[in-house]
Amino acid sequence: MGVIRTSSHQSGSIHRSTNNNHFYLSKKPDKMKTRTVFGISLSLILINMAAIMERADENLLPAVYKEVSETFNAGPTDLGYLTFILRFVQALTSPLAGILVLRYDRPTVLAMGTLCWAISTAGVGASYQFSQVAFWRAVNGVGLAIVIPALQSFIADSYGDGVRGTGFGMLSLVGSVGGIGGSAMATIMAGQEFWGIPGWRCAFIMMALSSSGIALLVYMFVIDPRKLHKHISHEMIESPERENLVEKGNVSIPSVWSESWRAMKTVTKLQTFQFIVLQGIVGTFPWTSMVFFTMWFQLIGFDHNNTAGLLSLFAVGCALGSLLGGLVADRMSRVYPHSGRIMCAQFSAFMGVPFSWFLLTVIPQSVSSWSIFAVTLFFMGLTISWCATCANNPMFAEVVPSKHRTMIYAFDRAFEGSFSSFAAPIVGILSEKIFGYDPKSVNPTSGSIKEAFALSRGLVSMMSVPFALCALFYTPLYWSYRRDRENARNAALKEQEMT
């Protein structure tokens, strides 16, 4: 008989594996039996496929900024506003994910969000006015706002405390495959035409169709781990009335809003949440600014294939770095339970300062520097991508009850995204107003070294300083994390005893 993975405080008949820190239930209800493929849960496979499509969709537009700029006669500031619209709408609507999961199970919520972003992606590909692109980017933000917190809480419930960093690292790793694929596909297709349709438009239509297919599969086959856990607990205490209530999901609208309000107050009062959000507000500025990397390399003079190669190496470095950060932090947390993850996060954030400075100001901005750019980007990605998997996401899961996990991830996205959404427009404004970027001076085929230089100065301004502040703002967690973690564990034990 198969097994499912759960957390260390799960009630019921549980035994510990002698080889690792995963916990397993020794009994699985027949009605909720999970399907496996080569011994791997089908639910986790499909969840990771959704993560792949989510990352691919995020990287699609930045990969074709140059073509979109030419099609709609838009400069860096205009393109920055597209990213601002997506991030800002995503931030404002992120709490919606926490509310929806109180009414529906997470596979349904994930399917809804994925279908929303699929429709918006198709809308961007079919747009013929810049205002239309802006509208569909806003709709895309709603879809991402629903999907990302639900994905994160799904993974948090699927792994125990001692290996949760590895779980988030694996999610980030496979998601990065989508980011690499989406960026490379769009960059390569952008310079071609298919059946008389510009390649960048075809890339958006293909992504929309693929995302719709994943949404259907998630809705049909993914089983919420929280539902499995509840189902098992109810079966153990032989309470069919409670089991039927959980399976039907009959939760009234007033009770949903009441529970949502309680969850919001619980989450926002936590100092650990407040400090992680504070570092995230500045820490996401550099990552949002990086949407201009594709345009910057093309302005230097790299063609589509060379640009795709550079960005793919950076994405590979980030993917491996996310997993590496999760693995290192899991080990560090066993030696230093209350500070190991924080130390790893500070190291990763600080590494963004020298790498940003070297990449954007030291390496000669010439096509002959491809190899130096490639090596720098790979190792930069390998070291600066730890924070979410080594600290933020695992720590969030440990300081709130499991039922509030989607809410804490949603509010994190809301606060961080609302501020980081300003980064892309600021890069554009700095490049144009301060450093003299002129979109009319750009040659469509060979780019412009002068404009590349101006854009690089705007980028380094929005990367080096925020990375340094991010590392600094992790410091208060050395005092708050231990207290909030112990409070959450005590509350979970009390709830378990009452049950």
Short mmCIF file of C-alpha atoms in Angstrom, two decimals:
data_model
loop_
_atom_site.label_atom_id
_atom_site.label_comp_id
_atom_site.label_asym_id
_atom_site.label_seq_id
_atom_site.Cartn_x
_atom_site.Cartn_y
_atom_site.Cartn_z
CA MET A 1 0.00 0.00 0.00
CA GLY A 2 1.27 3.52 -0.83
CA VAL A 3 2.13 6.21 1.65
CA ILE A 4 1.68 9.95 1.76
CA ARG A 5 4.01 12.50 3.26
CA THR A 6 2.91 14.77 6.06
CA SER A 7 4.31 17.07 8.72
CA SER A 8 5.69 16.11 12.11
CA HIS A 9 2.70 17.29 14.09
CA GLN A 10 0.13 15.33 12.08
CA SER A 11 -2.20 13.37 14.38
CA GLY A 12 -3.01 9.73 13.85
CA SER A 13 -0.92 6.59 13.46
CA ILE A 14 2.47 7.88 12.36
CA HIS A 15 5.95 6.40 12.18
CA ARG A 16 9.28 7.99 11.24
CA SER A 17 11.42 6.77 8.39
CA THR A 18 14.89 5.68 9.59
CA ASN A 19 16.59 7.16 6.52
CA ASN A 20 15.35 10.75 6.50
CA ASN A 21 13.21 13.33 8.22
CA HIS A 22 9.98 12.65 6.28
CA PHE A 23 6.96 11.51 8.23
CA TYR A 24 4.49 8.96 6.87
CA LEU A 25 0.99 7.87 7.70
CA SER A 26 0.71 4.13 8.07
CA LYS A 27 -2.85 4.13 6.83
CA LYS A 28 -4.43 5.62 3.71
CA PRO A 29 -8.16 5.74 3.11
CA ASP A 30 -9.30 3.91 0.01
CA LYS A 31 -11.67 6.71 -1.07
CA MET A 32 -8.86 9.25 -1.21
CA LYS A 33 -6.16 6.97 -2.64
CA THR A 34 -3.50 8.99 -4.45
CA ARG A 35 -2.22 7.88 -7.82
CA THR A 36 1.48 7.46 -8.41
CA VAL A 37 3.71 7.48 -11.50
CA PHE A 38 7.00 5.60 -11.03
CA GLY A 39 6.44 5.83 -7.29
CA ILE A 40 5.91 9.62 -7.33
CA SER A 41 2.58 11.16 -6.38
CA LEU A 42 0.65 12.25 -9.48
CA SER A 43 -0.55 15.27 -7.51
CA LEU A 44 3.02 16.46 -6.90
CA ILE A 45 3.92 15.84 -10.56
CA LEU A 46 1.03 17.99 -11.78
CA ILE A 47 1.71 20.67 -9.17
CA ASN A 48 5.28 20.91 -10.41
CA MET A 49 4.04 21.07 -14.01
CA ALA A 50 1.83 23.99 -12.99
CA ALA A 51 4.92 25.64 -11.48
CA ILE A 52 6.77 25.11 -14.77
CA MET A 53 3.99 26.82 -16.74
CA GLU A 54 3.74 29.65 -14.20
CA ARG A 55 7.44 30.47 -14.54
CA ALA A 56 7.34 30.15 -18.32
CA ASP A 57 4.42 32.56 -18.47
CA GLU A 58 6.20 35.09 -16.21
CA ASN A 59 9.28 35.12 -18.45
CA LEU A 60 7.42 35.31 -21.74
CA LEU A 61 6.92 39.07 -22.10
CA PRO A 62 10.37 40.18 -20.84
CA ALA A 63 11.91 37.83 -23.41
CA VAL A 64 10.25 39.74 -26.26
CA TYR A 65 10.53 43.28 -24.87
CA LYS A 66 12.54 44.38 -27.92
CA GLU A 67 9.87 43.14 -30.36
CA VAL A 68 7.03 44.55 -28.27
CA SER A 69 8.91 47.86 -28.08
CA GLU A 70 9.15 47.98 -31.88
CA THR A 71 5.53 46.82 -32.42
CA PHE A 72 3.96 49.39 -30.09
CA ASN A 73 6.68 52.09 -30.26
CA ALA A 74 7.28 51.75 -26.52
CA GLY A 75 10.40 52.73 -24.56
CA PRO A 76 11.82 51.21 -21.35
CA THR A 77 9.50 53.30 -19.19
CA ASP A 78 6.41 52.02 -21.04
CA LEU A 79 7.67 48.44 -20.83
CA GLY A 80 8.39 48.95 -17.16
CA TYR A 81 4.79 49.98 -16.63
CA LEU A 82 3.64 46.64 -18.05
CA THR A 83 5.59 44.84 -15.35
CA PHE A 84 4.35 47.35 -12.78
CA ILE A 85 0.73 46.68 -13.73
CA LEU A 86 1.17 42.91 -13.45
CA ARG A 87 3.02 43.04 -10.11
CA PHE A 88 0.75 45.68 -8.58
CA VAL A 89 -2.49 43.91 -9.51
CA GLN A 90 -0.96 40.63 -8.37
CA ALA A 91 -0.10 42.19 -5.02
CA LEU A 92 -3.55 43.72 -4.51
CA THR A 93 -5.39 40.48 -5.32
CA SER A 94 -3.05 38.01 -3.56
CA PRO A 95 -5.24 37.80 -0.41
CA LEU A 96 -7.92 36.38 -2.70
CA ALA A 97 -5.97 33.09 -2.74
CA GLY A 98 -6.17 32.80 1.04
CA ILE A 99 -9.92 33.44 0.96
CA LEU A 100 -10.62 31.01 -1.89
CA VAL A 101 -8.86 28.07 -0.21
CA LEU A 102 -11.24 28.42 2.75
CA ARG A 103 -14.15 27.81 0.39
CA TYR A 104 -12.62 25.46 -2.21
CA ASP A 105 -9.84 22.89 -2.17
CA ARG A 106 -6.49 24.01 -3.55
CA PRO A 107 -6.56 22.01 -6.82
CA THR A 108 -9.75 23.87 -7.77
CA VAL A 109 -8.17 27.21 -6.82
CA LEU A 110 -5.01 26.36 -8.79
CA ALA A 111 -7.06 25.40 -11.85
CA MET A 112 -9.01 28.67 -11.66
CA GLY A 113 -5.85 30.76 -11.44
CA THR A 114 -4.07 28.86 -14.21
CA LEU A 115 -7.03 29.24 -16.57
CA CYS A 116 -7.14 32.97 -15.76
CA TRP A 117 -3.51 33.52 -16.72
CA ALA A 118 -3.93 31.31 -19.84
CA ILE A 119 -6.73 33.55 -21.12
CA SER A 120 -4.72 36.70 -20.39
CA THR A 121 -1.63 35.31 -22.13
CA ALA A 122 -3.67 34.64 -25.26
CA GLY A 123 -5.05 38.18 -24.97
CA VAL A 124 -1.54 39.68 -25.00
CA GLY A 125 -0.66 37.69 -28.12
CA ALA A 126 -3.80 38.97 -29.87
CA SER A 127 -3.42 42.64 -28.81
CA TYR A 128 -2.86 45.37 -31.38
CA GLN A 129 -2.80 48.35 -29.04
CA PHE A 130 -0.52 48.98 -26.09
CA SER A 131 -3.51 49.65 -23.82
CA GLN A 132 -4.84 46.17 -24.63
CA VAL A 133 -1.52 44.62 -23.62
CA ALA A 134 -1.68 46.56 -20.33
CA PHE A 135 -5.22 45.29 -19.64
CA TRP A 136 -4.32 41.64 -20.23
CA ARG A 137 -1.21 41.98 -18.06
CA ALA A 138 -3.50 43.12 -15.24
CA VAL A 139 -5.67 40.01 -15.74
CA ASN A 140 -2.49 37.93 -15.76
CA GLY A 141 -1.62 39.40 -12.38
CA VAL A 142 -4.91 38.14 -10.94
CA GLY A 143 -4.17 34.61 -12.16
CA LEU A 144 -0.67 34.61 -10.67
CA ALA A 145 -2.00 36.05 -7.41
CA ILE A 146 -4.29 33.04 -7.03
CA VAL A 147 -1.81 30.38 -8.14
CA ILE A 148 1.48 31.24 -6.38
CA PRO A 149 0.30 31.25 -2.72
CA ALA A 150 -1.74 28.08 -3.30
CA LEU A 151 1.29 26.37 -4.84
CA GLN A 152 3.50 27.38 -1.92
CA SER A 153 1.09 26.20 0.78
CA PHE A 154 0.55 22.92 -1.13
CA ILE A 155 4.29 22.23 -0.97
CA ALA A 156 4.48 23.32 2.67
CA ASP A 157 1.83 20.74 3.58
CA SER A 158 3.55 18.02 1.55
CA TYR A 159 6.90 18.11 3.40
CA GLY A 160 7.98 17.94 7.05
CA ASP A 161 9.84 20.74 8.87
CA GLY A 162 13.30 19.17 8.44
CA VAL A 163 13.11 18.87 4.66
CA ARG A 164 10.78 21.70 3.69
CA GLY A 165 13.65 23.77 2.26
CA THR A 166 14.46 20.90 -0.10
CA GLY A 167 10.80 20.67 -1.09
CA PHE A 168 10.64 24.34 -1.99
CA GLY A 169 14.00 24.02 -3.71
CA MET A 170 12.67 21.23 -5.93
CA LEU A 171 9.60 23.30 -6.77
CA SER A 172 11.82 26.22 -7.71
CA LEU A 173 14.14 23.97 -9.70
CA VAL A 174 11.41 22.47 -11.87
CA GLY A 175 9.72 25.86 -12.13
CA SER A 176 12.96 27.27 -13.46
CA VAL A 177 12.82 24.70 -16.24
CA GLY A 178 9.67 26.46 -17.35
CA GLY A 179 11.33 29.84 -17.00
CA ILE A 180 14.25 28.74 -19.14
CA GLY A 181 12.00 27.11 -21.70
CA GLY A 182 9.56 30.00 -21.89
CA SER A 183 12.28 32.62 -22.17
CA ALA A 184 14.34 30.67 -24.70
CA MET A 185 11.31 29.71 -26.80
CA ALA A 186 10.00 33.27 -26.93
CA THR A 187 13.42 34.80 -27.64
CA ILE A 188 14.11 32.39 -30.50
CA MET A 189 10.59 32.59 -31.99
CA ALA A 190 10.53 36.39 -31.71
CA GLY A 191 12.75 36.93 -34.74
CA GLN A 192 10.64 34.77 -37.06
CA GLU A 193 7.18 34.56 -38.59
CA PHE A 194 4.77 31.61 -38.65
CA TRP A 195 1.94 31.61 -41.20
CA GLY A 196 2.38 35.35 -41.52
CA ILE A 197 2.05 35.91 -37.77
CA PRO A 198 4.96 37.45 -35.82
CA GLY A 199 6.79 34.81 -33.81
CA TRP A 200 6.35 36.58 -30.45
CA ARG A 201 2.55 36.43 -30.87
CA CYS A 202 2.71 32.71 -31.70
CA ALA A 203 4.74 32.13 -28.52
CA PHE A 204 1.98 33.68 -26.41
CA ILE A 205 -0.76 31.61 -28.08
CA MET A 206 1.23 28.39 -27.58
CA MET A 207 1.74 29.21 -23.90
CA ALA A 208 -1.98 29.91 -23.43
CA LEU A 209 -2.98 26.54 -24.91
CA SER A 210 -0.42 24.65 -22.79
CA SER A 211 -1.51 26.42 -19.60
CA SER A 212 -5.18 25.58 -20.28
CA GLY A 213 -4.26 21.91 -20.58
CA ILE A 214 -2.40 21.97 -17.26
CA ALA A 215 -5.36 23.69 -15.58
CA LEU A 216 -7.66 20.85 -16.68
CA LEU A 217 -5.26 18.15 -15.47
CA VAL A 218 -4.80 19.83 -12.08
CA TYR A 219 -8.56 20.10 -11.59
CA MET A 220 -9.17 16.47 -12.53
CA PHE A 221 -6.32 14.59 -10.86
CA VAL A 222 -4.66 16.59 -8.04
CA ILE A 223 -5.71 15.78 -4.45
CA ASP A 224 -5.19 18.34 -1.71
CA PRO A 225 -2.81 16.92 0.97
CA ARG A 226 -4.81 18.74 3.64
CA LYS A 227 -7.94 16.90 2.56
CA LEU A 228 -6.06 13.61 2.74
CA HIS A 229 -4.85 14.40 6.26
CA LYS A 230 -8.32 15.39 7.44
CA HIS A 231 -9.90 12.37 5.80
CA ILE A 232 -7.48 10.05 7.58
CA SER A 233 -7.98 11.73 10.96
CA HIS A 234 -11.75 11.51 10.65
CA GLU A 235 -11.60 7.87 9.62
CA MET A 236 -9.41 7.09 12.62
CA ILE A 237 -11.92 8.52 15.07
CA GLU A 238 -14.83 6.99 13.13
CA SER A 239 -16.84 10.15 12.66
CA PRO A 240 -18.71 9.85 9.33
CA GLU A 241 -20.68 13.04 9.95
CA ARG A 242 -17.50 15.14 10.15
CA GLU A 243 -15.99 13.28 7.20
CA ASN A 244 -19.00 14.00 5.00
CA LEU A 245 -18.89 17.65 6.00
CA VAL A 246 -15.21 17.93 5.04
CA GLU A 247 -15.69 16.09 1.74
CA LYS A 248 -18.59 18.30 0.70
CA GLY A 249 -16.74 21.45 1.70
CA ASN A 250 -19.97 23.10 2.88
CA VAL A 251 -18.61 26.31 4.31
CA SER A 252 -20.97 29.30 4.48
CA ILE A 253 -19.95 32.63 3.01
CA PRO A 254 -20.15 34.48 6.38
CA SER A 255 -17.93 31.84 8.04
CA VAL A 256 -15.41 32.16 5.20
CA TRP A 257 -15.12 35.90 5.71
CA SER A 258 -14.96 35.47 9.49
CA GLU A 259 -12.19 32.88 9.20
CA SER A 260 -10.39 35.04 6.63
CA TRP A 261 -10.44 37.99 9.01
CA ARG A 262 -9.06 35.89 11.86
CA ALA A 263 -6.33 34.52 9.58
CA MET A 264 -5.37 38.02 8.42
CA LYS A 265 -5.02 39.27 12.00
CA THR A 266 -3.01 36.20 13.03
CA VAL A 267 -0.62 36.53 10.12
CA THR A 268 -0.02 40.28 10.12
CA LYS A 269 0.69 40.43 13.88
CA LEU A 270 3.63 38.03 13.62
CA GLN A 271 6.97 39.83 13.85
CA THR A 272 8.65 37.11 11.79
CA PHE A 273 6.17 37.81 9.00
CA GLN A 274 6.74 41.56 9.32
CA PHE A 275 10.54 41.30 9.11
CA ILE A 276 10.49 38.86 6.17
CA VAL A 277 8.11 41.17 4.33
CA LEU A 278 10.37 44.14 5.11
CA GLN A 279 13.41 42.46 3.56
CA GLY A 280 11.26 41.20 0.71
CA ILE A 281 10.03 44.66 -0.19
CA VAL A 282 13.58 45.74 -1.03
CA GLY A 283 14.83 42.25 -1.94
CA THR A 284 12.39 41.84 -4.82
CA PHE A 285 13.43 45.15 -6.43
CA PRO A 286 16.51 43.61 -8.11
CA TRP A 287 14.56 40.59 -9.38
CA THR A 288 11.84 42.77 -10.85
CA SER A 289 14.50 44.94 -12.50
CA MET A 290 16.04 41.89 -14.18
CA VAL A 291 13.15 41.79 -16.68
CA PHE A 292 15.34 44.24 -18.67
CA PHE A 293 18.24 41.77 -19.05
CA THR A 294 17.00 40.51 -22.42
CA MET A 295 16.66 44.01 -23.79
CA TRP A 296 20.05 45.02 -22.38
CA PHE A 297 21.90 42.14 -24.06
CA GLN A 298 20.17 42.84 -27.37
CA LEU A 299 21.12 46.51 -27.13
CA ILE A 300 24.73 45.45 -26.64
CA GLY A 301 24.42 43.66 -29.99
CA PHE A 302 23.80 39.99 -29.12
CA ASP A 303 21.39 38.22 -31.45
CA HIS A 304 18.37 36.26 -30.23
CA ASN A 305 20.20 32.96 -29.89
CA ASN A 306 23.15 34.38 -27.93
CA THR A 307 20.79 36.34 -25.68
CA ALA A 308 18.71 33.22 -25.05
CA GLY A 309 21.90 31.34 -24.20
CA LEU A 310 22.99 33.92 -21.62
CA LEU A 311 19.61 34.10 -19.96
CA SER A 312 19.31 30.32 -19.95
CA LEU A 313 22.65 30.02 -18.12
CA PHE A 314 21.45 32.56 -15.55
CA ALA A 315 18.19 30.66 -15.15
CA VAL A 316 20.05 27.34 -14.76
CA GLY A 317 22.23 28.93 -12.08
CA CYS A 318 19.13 30.25 -10.26
CA ALA A 319 17.42 26.86 -10.50
CA LEU A 320 20.38 24.97 -9.09
CA GLY A 321 20.94 27.71 -6.52
CA SER A 322 17.36 27.44 -5.26
CA LEU A 323 17.77 23.72 -4.65
CA LEU A 324 21.27 24.19 -3.21
CA GLY A 325 20.01 26.88 -0.84
CA GLY A 326 17.20 24.64 0.37
CA LEU A 327 19.57 21.70 0.95
CA VAL A 328 22.19 23.79 2.77
CA ALA A 329 19.57 25.52 4.93
CA ASP A 330 17.93 22.21 5.89
CA ARG A 331 21.30 20.97 7.16
CA MET A 332 22.11 24.28 8.84
CA SER A 333 18.71 24.27 10.59
CA ARG A 334 19.57 20.94 12.22
CA VAL A 335 22.76 22.40 13.68
CA TYR A 336 21.37 25.89 14.38
CA PRO A 337 17.56 25.40 14.58
CA HIS A 338 16.73 29.06 15.18
CA SER A 339 19.37 30.83 13.10
CA GLY A 340 20.69 28.51 10.37
CA ARG A 341 18.13 29.53 7.75
CA ILE A 342 18.63 33.22 8.49
CA MET A 343 22.41 32.99 8.02
CA CYS A 344 21.94 31.29 4.64
CA ALA A 345 19.52 34.01 3.51
CA GLN A 346 21.90 36.82 4.50
CA PHE A 347 24.76 35.20 2.62
CA SER A 348 22.66 34.87 -0.54
CA ALA A 349 21.31 38.43 -0.41
CA PHE A 350 24.76 39.92 0.18
CA MET A 351 26.22 38.07 -2.83
CA GLY A 352 23.91 40.10 -5.07
CA VAL A 353 25.94 43.25 -4.38
CA PRO A 354 29.34 42.28 -5.88
CA PHE A 355 27.80 40.25 -8.70
CA SER A 356 25.48 43.09 -9.80
CA TRP A 357 28.33 45.58 -9.74
CA PHE A 358 30.68 43.29 -11.70
CA LEU A 359 28.07 42.26 -14.28
CA LEU A 360 26.75 45.73 -15.06
CA THR A 361 29.77 48.00 -14.63
CA VAL A 362 33.00 46.01 -14.95
CA ILE A 363 32.49 43.60 -17.86
CA PRO A 364 32.98 45.41 -21.20
CA GLN A 365 29.59 45.86 -22.88
CA SER A 366 30.59 44.20 -26.14
CA VAL A 367 29.57 41.05 -28.04
CA SER A 368 33.14 39.80 -27.53
CA SER A 369 32.40 39.50 -23.78
CA TRP A 370 29.85 36.69 -24.18
CA SER A 371 31.95 34.13 -22.27
CA ILE A 372 32.55 36.46 -19.32
CA PHE A 373 28.86 37.34 -19.20
CA ALA A 374 27.98 33.61 -19.30
CA VAL A 375 30.24 32.60 -16.40
CA THR A 376 29.23 35.60 -14.30
CA LEU A 377 25.52 35.05 -14.85
CA PHE A 378 25.72 31.35 -13.96
CA PHE A 379 27.53 31.87 -10.66
CA MET A 380 25.44 34.91 -9.89
CA GLY A 381 22.28 32.83 -10.25
CA LEU A 382 23.82 30.02 -8.19
CA THR A 383 24.42 32.24 -5.16
CA ILE A 384 21.72 34.93 -5.12
CA SER A 385 18.67 32.66 -5.44
CA TRP A 386 18.57 31.04 -1.99
CA CYS A 387 16.36 33.34 0.08
CA ALA A 388 12.90 32.03 -0.78
CA THR A 389 13.76 28.33 -0.51
CA CYS A 390 16.29 28.45 2.33
CA ALA A 391 14.45 30.83 4.64
CA ASN A 392 11.28 32.70 3.65
CA ASN A 393 8.96 29.89 2.56
CA PRO A 394 10.04 27.26 5.14
CA MET A 395 9.94 29.81 7.98
CA PHE A 396 6.46 31.00 7.02
CA ALA A 397 5.19 27.42 7.24
CA GLU A 398 6.56 27.04 10.78
CA VAL A 399 5.17 30.19 12.41
CA VAL A 400 1.44 29.81 11.61
CA PRO A 401 -1.11 26.97 11.88
CA SER A 402 -1.33 24.85 8.72
CA LYS A 403 -4.80 26.21 7.90
CA HIS A 404 -3.33 29.73 7.62
CA ARG A 405 -0.41 28.85 5.37
CA THR A 406 -2.02 29.96 2.12
CA MET A 407 -2.98 33.23 3.80
CA ILE A 408 0.57 34.00 4.98
CA TYR A 409 2.01 33.28 1.52
CA ALA A 410 -0.74 35.40 -0.04
CA PHE A 411 -0.08 38.37 2.24
CA ASP A 412 3.65 38.07 1.65
CA ARG A 413 2.99 38.38 -2.09
CA ALA A 414 0.63 41.29 -1.45
CA PHE A 415 3.04 43.42 0.57
CA GLU A 416 6.23 42.57 -1.33
CA GLY A 417 4.62 42.76 -4.77
CA SER A 418 2.92 46.09 -4.18
CA PHE A 419 6.27 47.77 -3.57
CA SER A 420 8.49 45.77 -5.94
CA SER A 421 6.11 46.55 -8.81
CA PHE A 422 7.61 50.06 -8.89
CA ALA A 423 11.11 48.72 -9.67
CA ALA A 424 10.68 48.20 -13.43
CA PRO A 425 9.25 51.68 -14.14
CA ILE A 426 11.99 53.24 -11.97
CA VAL A 427 14.66 51.45 -14.03
CA GLY A 428 13.07 52.87 -17.17
CA ILE A 429 12.81 56.37 -15.73
CA LEU A 430 16.42 56.35 -14.49
CA SER A 431 17.65 55.07 -17.85
CA GLU A 432 15.78 57.68 -19.86
CA LYS A 433 15.74 60.75 -17.59
CA ILE A 434 19.04 60.41 -15.74
CA PHE A 435 21.36 58.36 -17.97
CA GLY A 436 20.07 59.55 -21.37
CA TYR A 437 18.44 56.46 -22.93
CA ASP A 438 16.76 57.38 -26.26
CA PRO A 439 14.50 54.66 -27.75
CA LYS A 440 14.61 56.40 -31.16
CA SER A 441 18.37 55.87 -31.39
CA VAL A 442 18.15 52.07 -31.17
CA ASN A 443 19.02 50.14 -34.33
CA PRO A 444 16.50 47.22 -34.69
CA THR A 445 19.24 44.81 -35.82
CA SER A 446 22.49 45.88 -34.12
CA GLY A 447 21.17 47.62 -30.99
CA SER A 448 22.99 50.59 -29.47
CA ILE A 449 25.99 50.57 -27.12
CA LYS A 450 25.13 54.04 -25.83
CA GLU A 451 21.59 52.99 -24.90
CA ALA A 452 22.88 49.70 -23.45
CA PHE A 453 25.20 51.68 -21.17
CA ALA A 454 22.35 53.94 -20.02
CA LEU A 455 20.12 50.94 -19.28
CA SER A 456 22.90 49.15 -17.36
CA ARG A 457 23.33 52.17 -15.08
CA GLY A 458 19.61 52.18 -14.36
CA LEU A 459 19.78 48.47 -13.57
CA VAL A 460 22.77 48.63 -11.22
CA SER A 461 21.08 51.43 -9.26
CA MET A 462 18.05 49.22 -8.61
CA MET A 463 20.04 46.05 -7.81
CA SER A 464 23.15 46.68 -5.70
CA VAL A 465 21.63 48.87 -2.98
CA PRO A 466 18.43 46.79 -2.53
CA PHE A 467 20.48 43.58 -2.26
CA ALA A 468 22.57 45.14 0.55
CA LEU A 469 19.49 46.37 2.42
CA CYS A 470 17.85 42.96 2.02
CA ALA A 471 20.77 41.25 3.79
CA LEU A 472 20.64 43.84 6.58
CA PHE A 473 16.88 43.51 7.14
CA TYR A 474 17.13 39.77 7.88
CA THR A 475 18.96 40.55 11.15
CA PRO A 476 15.92 41.05 13.48
CA LEU A 477 14.77 37.51 12.66
CA TYR A 478 17.47 36.14 14.96
CA TRP A 479 15.24 37.27 17.85
CA SER A 480 11.66 36.94 16.50
CA TYR A 481 11.77 33.63 14.61
CA ARG A 482 12.44 31.41 17.63
CA ARG A 483 9.61 32.96 19.66
CA ASP A 484 7.02 32.79 16.85
CA ARG A 485 8.02 29.25 15.93
CA GLU A 486 7.63 27.99 19.50
CA ASN A 487 4.29 29.76 19.87
CA ALA A 488 3.00 28.09 16.69
CA ARG A 489 4.11 24.66 17.88
CA ASN A 490 2.47 25.14 21.28
CA ALA A 491 -0.77 26.23 19.60
CA ALA A 492 -0.67 23.18 17.32
CA LEU A 493 -0.18 20.87 20.30
CA LYS A 494 -3.11 22.42 22.15
CA GLU A 495 -5.32 22.07 19.09
CA GLN A 496 -4.22 18.46 18.68
CA GLU A 497 -5.06 17.69 22.33
CA MET A 498 -8.50 19.27 21.97
CA THR A 499 -9.14 17.19 18.83
#
